[in-house]
PDB file of C-alpha atoms in Angstrom:
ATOM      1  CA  UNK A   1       0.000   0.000   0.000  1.00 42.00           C
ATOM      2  CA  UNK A   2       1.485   3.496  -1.149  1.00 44.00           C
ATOM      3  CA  UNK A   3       1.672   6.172   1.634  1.00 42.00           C
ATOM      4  CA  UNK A   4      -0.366   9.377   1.026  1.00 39.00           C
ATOM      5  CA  UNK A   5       1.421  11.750  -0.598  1.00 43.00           C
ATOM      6  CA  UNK A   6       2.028  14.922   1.857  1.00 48.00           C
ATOM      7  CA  UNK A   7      -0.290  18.373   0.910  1.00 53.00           C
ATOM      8  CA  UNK A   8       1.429  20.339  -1.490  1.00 52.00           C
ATOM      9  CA  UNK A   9       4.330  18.295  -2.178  1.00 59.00           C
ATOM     10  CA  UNK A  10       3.995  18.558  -6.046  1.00 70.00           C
ATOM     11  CA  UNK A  11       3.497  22.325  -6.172  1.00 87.00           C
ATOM     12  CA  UNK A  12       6.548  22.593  -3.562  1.00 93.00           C
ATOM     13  CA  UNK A  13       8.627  20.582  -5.462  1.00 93.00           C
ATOM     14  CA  UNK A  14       7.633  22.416  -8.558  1.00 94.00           C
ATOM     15  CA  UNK A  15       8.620  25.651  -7.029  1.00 96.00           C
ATOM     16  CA  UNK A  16      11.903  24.379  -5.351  1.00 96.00           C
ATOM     17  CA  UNK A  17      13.119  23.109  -8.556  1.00 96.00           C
ATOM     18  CA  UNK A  18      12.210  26.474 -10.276  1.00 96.00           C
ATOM     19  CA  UNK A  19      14.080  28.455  -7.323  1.00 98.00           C
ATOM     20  CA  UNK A  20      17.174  26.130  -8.035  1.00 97.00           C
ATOM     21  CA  UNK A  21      17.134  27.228 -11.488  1.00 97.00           C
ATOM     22  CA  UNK A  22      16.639  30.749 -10.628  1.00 97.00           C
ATOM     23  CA  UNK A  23      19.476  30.672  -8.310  1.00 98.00           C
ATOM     24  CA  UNK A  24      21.887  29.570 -10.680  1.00 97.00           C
ATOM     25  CA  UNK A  25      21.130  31.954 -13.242  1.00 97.00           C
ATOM     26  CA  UNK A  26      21.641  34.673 -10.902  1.00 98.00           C
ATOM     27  CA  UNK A  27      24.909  32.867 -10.227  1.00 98.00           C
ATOM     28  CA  UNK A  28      25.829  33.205 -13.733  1.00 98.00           C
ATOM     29  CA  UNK A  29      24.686  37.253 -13.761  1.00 98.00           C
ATOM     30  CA  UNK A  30      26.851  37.567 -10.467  1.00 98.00           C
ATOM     31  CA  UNK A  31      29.914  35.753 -12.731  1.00 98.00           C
ATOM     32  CA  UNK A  32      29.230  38.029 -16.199  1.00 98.00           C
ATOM     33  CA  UNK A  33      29.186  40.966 -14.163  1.00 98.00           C
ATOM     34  CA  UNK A  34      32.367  40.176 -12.174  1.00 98.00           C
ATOM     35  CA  UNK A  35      33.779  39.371 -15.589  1.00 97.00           C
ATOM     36  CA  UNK A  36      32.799  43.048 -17.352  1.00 97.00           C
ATOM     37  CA  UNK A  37      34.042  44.770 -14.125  1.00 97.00           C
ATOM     38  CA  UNK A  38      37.196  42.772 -14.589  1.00 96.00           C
ATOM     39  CA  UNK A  39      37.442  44.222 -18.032  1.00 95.00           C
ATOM     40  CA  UNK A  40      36.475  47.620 -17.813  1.00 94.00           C
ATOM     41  CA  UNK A  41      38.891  48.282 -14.988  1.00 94.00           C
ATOM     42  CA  UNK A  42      41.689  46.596 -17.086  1.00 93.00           C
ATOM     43  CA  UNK A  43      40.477  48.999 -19.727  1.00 90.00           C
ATOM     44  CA  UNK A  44      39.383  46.840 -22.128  1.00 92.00           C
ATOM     45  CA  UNK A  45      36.224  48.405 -23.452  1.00 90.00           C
ATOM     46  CA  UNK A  46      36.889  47.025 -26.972  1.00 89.00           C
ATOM     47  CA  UNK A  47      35.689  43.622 -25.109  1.00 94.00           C
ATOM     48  CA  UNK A  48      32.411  45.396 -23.648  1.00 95.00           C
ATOM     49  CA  UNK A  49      30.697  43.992 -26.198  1.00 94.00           C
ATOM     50  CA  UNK A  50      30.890  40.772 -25.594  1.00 96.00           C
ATOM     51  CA  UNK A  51      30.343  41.084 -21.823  1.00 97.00           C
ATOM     52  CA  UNK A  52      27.394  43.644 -22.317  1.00 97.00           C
ATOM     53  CA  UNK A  53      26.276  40.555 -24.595  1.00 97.00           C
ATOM     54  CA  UNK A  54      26.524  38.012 -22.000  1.00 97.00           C
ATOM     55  CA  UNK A  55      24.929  40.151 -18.886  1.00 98.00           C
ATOM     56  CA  UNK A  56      22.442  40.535 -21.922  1.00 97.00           C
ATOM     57  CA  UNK A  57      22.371  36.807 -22.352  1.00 97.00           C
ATOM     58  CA  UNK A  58      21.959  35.923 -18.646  1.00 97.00           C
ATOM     59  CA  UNK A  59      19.586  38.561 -17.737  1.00 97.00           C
ATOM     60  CA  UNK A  60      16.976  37.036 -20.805  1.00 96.00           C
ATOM     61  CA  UNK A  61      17.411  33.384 -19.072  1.00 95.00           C
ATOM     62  CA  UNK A  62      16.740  34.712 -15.469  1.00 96.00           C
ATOM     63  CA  UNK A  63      13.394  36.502 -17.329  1.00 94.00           C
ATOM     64  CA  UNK A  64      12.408  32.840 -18.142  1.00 94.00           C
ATOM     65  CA  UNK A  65      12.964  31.325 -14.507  1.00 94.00           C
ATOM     66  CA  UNK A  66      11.466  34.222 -13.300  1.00 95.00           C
ATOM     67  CA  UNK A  67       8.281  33.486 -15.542  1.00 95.00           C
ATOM     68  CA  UNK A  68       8.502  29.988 -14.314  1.00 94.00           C
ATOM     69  CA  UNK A  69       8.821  30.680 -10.902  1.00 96.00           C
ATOM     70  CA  UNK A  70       5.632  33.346 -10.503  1.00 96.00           C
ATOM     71  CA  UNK A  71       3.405  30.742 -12.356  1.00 95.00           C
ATOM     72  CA  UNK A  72       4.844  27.846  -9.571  1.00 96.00           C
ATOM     73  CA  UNK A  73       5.027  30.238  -6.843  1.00 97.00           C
ATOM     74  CA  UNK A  74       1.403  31.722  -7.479  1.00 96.00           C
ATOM     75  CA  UNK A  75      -0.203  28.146  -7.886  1.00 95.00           C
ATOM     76  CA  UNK A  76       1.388  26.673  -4.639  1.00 96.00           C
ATOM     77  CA  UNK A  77       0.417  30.230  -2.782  1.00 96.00           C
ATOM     78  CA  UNK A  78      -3.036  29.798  -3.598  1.00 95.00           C
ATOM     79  CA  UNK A  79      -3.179  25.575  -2.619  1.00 94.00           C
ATOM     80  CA  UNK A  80      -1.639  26.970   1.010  1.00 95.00           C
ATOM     81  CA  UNK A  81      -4.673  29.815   1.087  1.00 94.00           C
ATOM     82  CA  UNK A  82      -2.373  32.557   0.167  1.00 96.00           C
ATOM     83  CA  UNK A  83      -2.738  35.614  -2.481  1.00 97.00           C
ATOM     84  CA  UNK A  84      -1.096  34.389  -5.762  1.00 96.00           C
ATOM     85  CA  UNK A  85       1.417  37.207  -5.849  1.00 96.00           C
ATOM     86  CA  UNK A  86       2.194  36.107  -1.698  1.00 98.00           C
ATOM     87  CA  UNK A  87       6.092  36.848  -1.406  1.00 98.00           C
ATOM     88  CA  UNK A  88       8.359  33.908  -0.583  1.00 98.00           C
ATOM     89  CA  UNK A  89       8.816  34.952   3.129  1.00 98.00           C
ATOM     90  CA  UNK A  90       4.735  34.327   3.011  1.00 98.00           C
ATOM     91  CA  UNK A  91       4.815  30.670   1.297  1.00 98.00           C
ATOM     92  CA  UNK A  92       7.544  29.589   3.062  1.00 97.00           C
ATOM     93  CA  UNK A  93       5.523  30.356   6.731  1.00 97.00           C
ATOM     94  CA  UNK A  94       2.134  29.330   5.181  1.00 96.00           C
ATOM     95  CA  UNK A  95       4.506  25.528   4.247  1.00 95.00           C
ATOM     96  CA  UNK A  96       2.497  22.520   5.764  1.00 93.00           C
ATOM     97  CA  UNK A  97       4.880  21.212   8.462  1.00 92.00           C
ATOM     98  CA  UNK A  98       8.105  19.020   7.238  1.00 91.00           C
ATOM     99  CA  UNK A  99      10.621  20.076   5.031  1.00 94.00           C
ATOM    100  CA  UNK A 100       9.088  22.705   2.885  1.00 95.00           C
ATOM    101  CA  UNK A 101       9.132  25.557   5.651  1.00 97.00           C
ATOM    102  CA  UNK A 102      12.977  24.771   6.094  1.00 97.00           C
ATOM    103  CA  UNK A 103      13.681  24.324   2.091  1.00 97.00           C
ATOM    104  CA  UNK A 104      12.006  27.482   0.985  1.00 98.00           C
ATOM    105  CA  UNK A 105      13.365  29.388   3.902  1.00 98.00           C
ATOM    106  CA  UNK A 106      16.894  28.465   2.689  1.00 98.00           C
ATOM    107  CA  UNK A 107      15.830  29.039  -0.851  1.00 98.00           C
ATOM    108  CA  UNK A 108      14.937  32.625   0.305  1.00 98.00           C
ATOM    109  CA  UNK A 109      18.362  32.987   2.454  1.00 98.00           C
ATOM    110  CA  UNK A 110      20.493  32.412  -0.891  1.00 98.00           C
ATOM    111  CA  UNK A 111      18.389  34.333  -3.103  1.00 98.00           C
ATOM    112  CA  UNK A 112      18.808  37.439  -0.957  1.00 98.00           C
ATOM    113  CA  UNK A 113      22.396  36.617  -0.837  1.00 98.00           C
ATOM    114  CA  UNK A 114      22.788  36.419  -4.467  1.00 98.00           C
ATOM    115  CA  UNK A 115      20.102  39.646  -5.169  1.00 98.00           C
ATOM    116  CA  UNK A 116      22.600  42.188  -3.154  1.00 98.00           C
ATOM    117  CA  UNK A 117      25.633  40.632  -4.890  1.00 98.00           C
ATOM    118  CA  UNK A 118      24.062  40.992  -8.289  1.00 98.00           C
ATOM    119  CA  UNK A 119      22.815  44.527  -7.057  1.00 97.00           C
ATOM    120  CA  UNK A 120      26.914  45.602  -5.666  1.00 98.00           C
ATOM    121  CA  UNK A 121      28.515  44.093  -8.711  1.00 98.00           C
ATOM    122  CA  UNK A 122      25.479  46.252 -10.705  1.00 98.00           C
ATOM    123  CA  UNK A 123      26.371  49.439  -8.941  1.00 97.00           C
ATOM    124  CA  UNK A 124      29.966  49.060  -9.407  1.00 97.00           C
ATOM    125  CA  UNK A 125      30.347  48.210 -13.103  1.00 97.00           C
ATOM    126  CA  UNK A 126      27.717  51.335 -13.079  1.00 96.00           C
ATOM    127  CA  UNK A 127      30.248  53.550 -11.548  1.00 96.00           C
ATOM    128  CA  UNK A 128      33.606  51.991 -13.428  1.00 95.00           C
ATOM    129  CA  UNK A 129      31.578  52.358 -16.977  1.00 94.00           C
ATOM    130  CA  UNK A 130      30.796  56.034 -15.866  1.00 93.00           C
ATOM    131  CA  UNK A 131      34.451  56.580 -15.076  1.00 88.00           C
ATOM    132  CA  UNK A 132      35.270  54.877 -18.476  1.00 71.00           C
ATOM    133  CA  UNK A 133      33.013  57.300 -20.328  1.00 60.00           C
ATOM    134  CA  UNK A 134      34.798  60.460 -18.884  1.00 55.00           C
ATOM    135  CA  UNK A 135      38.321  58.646 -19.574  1.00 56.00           C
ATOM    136  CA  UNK A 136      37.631  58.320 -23.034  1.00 54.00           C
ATOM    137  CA  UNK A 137      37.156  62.272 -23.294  1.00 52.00           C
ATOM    138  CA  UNK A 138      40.829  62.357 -23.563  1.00 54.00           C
ATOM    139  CA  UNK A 139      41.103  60.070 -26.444  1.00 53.00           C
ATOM    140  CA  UNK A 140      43.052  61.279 -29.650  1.00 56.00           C
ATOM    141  CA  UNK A 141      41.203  58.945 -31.844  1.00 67.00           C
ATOM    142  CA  UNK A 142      38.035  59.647 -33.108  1.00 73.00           C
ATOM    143  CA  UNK A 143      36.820  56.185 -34.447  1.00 67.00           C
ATOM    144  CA  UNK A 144      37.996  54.488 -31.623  1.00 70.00           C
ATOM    145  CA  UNK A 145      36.549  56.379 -28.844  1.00 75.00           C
ATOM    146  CA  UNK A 146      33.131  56.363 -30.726  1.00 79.00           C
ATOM    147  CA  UNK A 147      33.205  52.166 -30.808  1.00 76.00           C
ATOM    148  CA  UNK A 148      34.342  52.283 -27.421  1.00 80.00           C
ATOM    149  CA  UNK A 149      31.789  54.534 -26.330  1.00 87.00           C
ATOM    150  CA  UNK A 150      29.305  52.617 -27.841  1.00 89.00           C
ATOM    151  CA  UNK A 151      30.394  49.849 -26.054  1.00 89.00           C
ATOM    152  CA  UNK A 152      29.953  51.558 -22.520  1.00 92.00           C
ATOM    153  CA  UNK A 153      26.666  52.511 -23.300  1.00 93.00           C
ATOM    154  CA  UNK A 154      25.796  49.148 -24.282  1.00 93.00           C
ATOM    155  CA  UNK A 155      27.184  47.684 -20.890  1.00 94.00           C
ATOM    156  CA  UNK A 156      25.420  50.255 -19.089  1.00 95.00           C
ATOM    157  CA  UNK A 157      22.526  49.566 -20.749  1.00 95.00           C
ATOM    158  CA  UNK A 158      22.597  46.144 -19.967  1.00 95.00           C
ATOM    159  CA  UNK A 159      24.152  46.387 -16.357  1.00 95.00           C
ATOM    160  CA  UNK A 160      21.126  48.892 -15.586  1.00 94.00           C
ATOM    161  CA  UNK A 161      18.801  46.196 -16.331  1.00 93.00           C
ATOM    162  CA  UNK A 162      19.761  43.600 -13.636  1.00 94.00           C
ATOM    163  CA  UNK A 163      18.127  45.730 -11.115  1.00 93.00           C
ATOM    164  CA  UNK A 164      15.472  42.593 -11.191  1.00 95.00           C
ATOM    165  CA  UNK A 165      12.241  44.114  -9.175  1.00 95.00           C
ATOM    166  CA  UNK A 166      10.067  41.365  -9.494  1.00 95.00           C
ATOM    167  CA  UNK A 167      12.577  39.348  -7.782  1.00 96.00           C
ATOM    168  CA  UNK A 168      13.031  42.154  -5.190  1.00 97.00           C
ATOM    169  CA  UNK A 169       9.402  41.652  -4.560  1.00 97.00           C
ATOM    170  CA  UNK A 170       9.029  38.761  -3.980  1.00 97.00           C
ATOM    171  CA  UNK A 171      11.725  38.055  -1.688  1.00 98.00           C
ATOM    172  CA  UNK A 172       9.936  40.343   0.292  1.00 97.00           C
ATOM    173  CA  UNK A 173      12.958  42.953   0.067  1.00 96.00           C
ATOM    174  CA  UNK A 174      10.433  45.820  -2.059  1.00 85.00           C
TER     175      UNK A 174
END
């Protein structure tokens, strides 16, 4: 005879499995920002393409996951009698006893973690691609400081996208 399966154990696992995903593309963010922060303080811009490309890259996978985890995180919210856009703070308490309340409470430890690491590395490949722009004032070179400037733009575009408030919110950090 098969034991009953606990309440909400398909939804939870749904949702873990989702916030492992999410985690590691922030992971890989954290990395491709490290790596353009590594290059613009080098002062490789010409390579700012190809990181602005990768934060670019990363940031479009996390949108998925993201997707993926308000659909899981909204259906499990509402099976545990909680408002479909409850934060994870909320599902985590609301968690039928056993290991979901201790899961999901780790899952929400790292993904704060990882949040203001992805938001320090933001702020300071912000400030070091500002810095860059006024640097390349000085440049003799016409052609060169244009593609180079185009380049900083293009990693500050891209780094002024990972500020990620739908994350924010629902960590409960908003």
């Amino acid at each position: 005879m098969q034991a009953k399966p606990e309440w909400g154990t398909v939804g939870a696992d749904e949702l873990s499995a989702t916030l492992w995903r999410e985690r590691k593309q922030l992971e890989l963010l954290l990395y491709r920002l490290e790596a353009q922060l590594l290059h613009v303080r080098a002062g490789h811009t010409h390579w700012l393409k190809f990181t602005a490309a990768d934060v670019e890259k990363a940031l479009e996978s996390l949108q998925f996951d993201t997707l993926a985890r308000n659909i899981e995180s909204s259906a499990i919210a509402i099976e545990w009698h909680l408002s479909a856009n409850a934060t994870l703070p909320m599902i985590a308490s609301a968690a039928p006893p056993g290991v979901w309340p201790e899961l999901l409470q780790e899952h929400h430890r790292e993904l704060v973690l990882l949040f203001k690491q992805v938001e320090t590395a933001a702020a300071a490949n912000v400030e070091a691609l500002l810095m860059g722009t006024l640097a390349q004032a000085d440049t003799a070179d016409d052609l060169a400081a244009l593609a180079d400037d185009a380049n900083i733009e293009r990693a500050l575009a891209a780094t002024r996208d990972c500020s990620l408030p739908l994350l924010k919110e629902f960590l409960g950090l908003a």
